[in-house]
């Protein structure tokens, strides 16, 4: 179904397949499913790659990028990139378990306690990923497709911060709830 649609930033069947393959809730091990459907996943990856340049706006692009990460087995990014479209990410401090909110839409992204506004938000140190990493690929795709706002936010999503409650240092990717 995905291959039969004209190139578009959003193809429902493609995004449904991406959500299914990225899910952690299947009855079988993900690696087994990925191996069994390797040919189909390669075809879907081709469609997802082609469709990125047809995204009508940054939101379409983010969801397209997340779908591509599902077909490439892009780790946590196959399930969490949509936070870029929402402008915020729900996190959990790996040290104390505090529920945190990363505001990606502010000029200087900060991490705040989700439940305790009396705690001062902490700065996020952006991380410029190296090219051969999944994160480097994400950044390169955003830059190549002239998605400057997305490319500006990604290093903060890859970066680190301190918990406003316990002040422990953590990397944002490891704190996704």
Tab-separated table of C-alpha atoms in Angstrom, residues 31-173:
chain	number	residue	atom	x	y	z
A	31	UNK	CA	14.921	-9.164	16.243
A	32	UNK	CA	13.014	-12.257	15.065
A	33	UNK	CA	10.326	-10.121	13.427
A	34	UNK	CA	12.932	-7.864	11.794
A	35	UNK	CA	14.779	-10.882	10.412
A	36	UNK	CA	11.612	-12.551	9.103
A	37	UNK	CA	10.476	-9.382	7.319
A	38	UNK	CA	13.898	-8.028	6.301
A	39	UNK	CA	12.952	-7.735	2.625
A	40	UNK	CA	9.686	-5.890	3.351
A	41	UNK	CA	11.430	-3.589	5.829
A	42	UNK	CA	14.067	-2.736	3.216
A	43	UNK	CA	11.306	-1.821	0.769
A	44	UNK	CA	9.558	0.316	3.398
A	45	UNK	CA	12.864	2.000	4.253
A	46	UNK	CA	13.242	2.966	0.592
A	47	UNK	CA	9.751	4.481	0.537
A	48	UNK	CA	10.326	6.321	3.841
A	49	UNK	CA	13.641	7.735	2.603
A	50	UNK	CA	12.063	8.891	-0.655
A	51	UNK	CA	9.132	10.506	1.135
A	52	UNK	CA	11.204	12.646	3.512
A	53	UNK	CA	11.827	15.320	0.895
A	54	UNK	CA	8.073	15.566	0.263
A	55	UNK	CA	7.155	16.546	3.829
A	56	UNK	CA	4.926	19.615	3.723
A	57	UNK	CA	6.166	21.017	7.046
A	58	UNK	CA	8.441	20.240	9.997
A	59	UNK	CA	5.793	18.100	11.699
A	60	UNK	CA	5.408	15.878	8.627
A	61	UNK	CA	9.187	15.682	8.405
A	62	UNK	CA	9.573	14.614	12.051
A	63	UNK	CA	6.992	11.848	11.711
A	64	UNK	CA	8.616	10.751	8.446
A	65	UNK	CA	12.016	10.680	10.129
A	66	UNK	CA	10.627	8.623	13.008
A	67	UNK	CA	9.132	6.165	10.496
A	68	UNK	CA	12.483	5.888	8.728
A	69	UNK	CA	14.174	5.167	12.056
A	70	UNK	CA	11.688	2.335	12.640
A	71	UNK	CA	12.668	0.703	9.355
A	72	UNK	CA	16.373	1.218	10.081
A	73	UNK	CA	16.044	-0.003	13.701
A	74	UNK	CA	17.141	3.429	14.919
A	75	UNK	CA	17.094	2.625	18.625
A	76	UNK	CA	15.123	4.937	20.883
A	77	UNK	CA	14.572	7.396	18.036
A	78	UNK	CA	12.103	5.070	16.297
A	79	UNK	CA	9.690	5.720	19.180
A	80	UNK	CA	10.558	9.180	20.537
A	81	UNK	CA	11.317	11.629	17.721
A	82	UNK	CA	7.703	12.774	17.724
A	83	UNK	CA	8.593	14.882	20.766
A	84	UNK	CA	10.187	17.307	18.273
A	85	UNK	CA	6.769	17.876	16.722
A	86	UNK	CA	5.233	18.406	20.165
A	87	UNK	CA	8.020	20.711	21.334
A	88	UNK	CA	8.531	18.832	24.571
A	89	UNK	CA	9.750	15.482	25.815
A	90	UNK	CA	8.690	13.618	28.923
A	91	UNK	CA	11.738	12.276	30.735
A	92	UNK	CA	12.500	10.474	33.960
A	93	UNK	CA	15.616	11.145	36.009
A	94	UNK	CA	17.635	7.914	35.862
A	95	UNK	CA	18.912	8.616	39.373
A	96	UNK	CA	15.904	9.640	41.478
A	97	UNK	CA	12.945	8.881	39.195
A	98	UNK	CA	11.655	12.477	39.108
A	99	UNK	CA	9.271	13.107	36.211
A	100	UNK	CA	10.858	15.739	33.994
A	101	UNK	CA	9.838	17.858	31.037
A	102	UNK	CA	12.301	18.963	28.367
A	103	UNK	CA	11.044	22.110	26.625
A	104	UNK	CA	12.461	21.996	23.093
A	105	UNK	CA	10.603	25.066	21.831
A	106	UNK	CA	12.372	27.638	23.970
A	107	UNK	CA	15.470	29.391	22.587
A	108	UNK	CA	17.536	27.699	25.307
A	109	UNK	CA	15.966	24.293	26.061
A	110	UNK	CA	15.622	23.482	29.734
A	111	UNK	CA	14.635	20.497	31.843
A	112	UNK	CA	12.036	21.151	34.532
A	113	UNK	CA	10.325	19.041	37.133
A	114	UNK	CA	6.945	17.973	35.797
A	115	UNK	CA	5.228	18.196	39.194
A	116	UNK	CA	7.263	20.672	41.266
A	117	UNK	CA	7.440	24.180	39.803
A	118	UNK	CA	9.467	25.352	42.801
A	119	UNK	CA	12.528	23.513	41.441
A	120	UNK	CA	14.647	25.638	39.134
A	121	UNK	CA	14.870	24.270	35.581
A	122	UNK	CA	18.301	23.138	34.426
A	123	UNK	CA	20.075	23.894	31.160
A	124	UNK	CA	20.590	21.270	28.484
A	125	UNK	CA	24.050	20.895	27.000
A	126	UNK	CA	23.657	20.088	23.305
A	127	UNK	CA	25.639	17.255	21.749
A	128	UNK	CA	26.841	17.459	18.159
A	129	UNK	CA	26.821	13.808	17.077
A	130	UNK	CA	29.505	12.236	14.929
A	131	UNK	CA	28.533	11.246	11.393
A	132	UNK	CA	28.604	7.432	11.695
A	133	UNK	CA	26.010	7.362	14.497
A	134	UNK	CA	22.229	7.171	14.275
A	135	UNK	CA	22.127	10.655	15.781
A	136	UNK	CA	24.575	11.902	13.148
A	137	UNK	CA	22.351	10.469	10.444
A	138	UNK	CA	19.285	12.185	11.893
A	139	UNK	CA	21.058	15.535	11.991
A	140	UNK	CA	22.409	15.103	8.448
A	141	UNK	CA	18.933	14.240	7.124
A	142	UNK	CA	17.435	17.334	8.766
A	143	UNK	CA	20.188	19.524	7.322
A	144	UNK	CA	20.035	17.950	3.858
A	145	UNK	CA	16.280	18.505	3.728
A	146	UNK	CA	16.602	22.156	4.864
A	147	UNK	CA	14.769	21.526	8.119
A	148	UNK	CA	16.758	24.122	10.068
A	149	UNK	CA	14.408	24.271	13.067
A	150	UNK	CA	14.588	20.496	13.491
A	151	UNK	CA	18.366	20.475	12.977
A	152	UNK	CA	18.686	23.146	15.686
A	153	UNK	CA	16.663	21.100	18.219
A	154	UNK	CA	18.251	17.697	17.629
A	155	UNK	CA	21.559	18.388	19.450
A	156	UNK	CA	19.549	19.224	22.593
A	157	UNK	CA	17.644	15.964	22.261
A	158	UNK	CA	20.985	14.139	22.073
A	159	UNK	CA	22.548	16.193	24.888
A	160	UNK	CA	22.696	16.078	28.641
A	161	UNK	CA	21.378	17.905	31.678
A	162	UNK	CA	21.054	17.703	35.436
A	163	UNK	CA	17.979	16.714	37.371
A	164	UNK	CA	16.332	19.748	38.982
A	165	UNK	CA	15.577	17.638	42.088
A	166	UNK	CA	18.684	15.516	42.802
A	167	UNK	CA	21.130	17.383	40.515
A	168	UNK	CA	22.422	14.112	39.057
A	169	UNK	CA	23.825	14.403	35.558
A	170	UNK	CA	22.116	12.400	32.804
A	171	UNK	CA	21.991	12.056	29.048
A	172	UNK	CA	18.595	12.900	27.549
A	173	UNK	CA	18.325	9.694	25.440
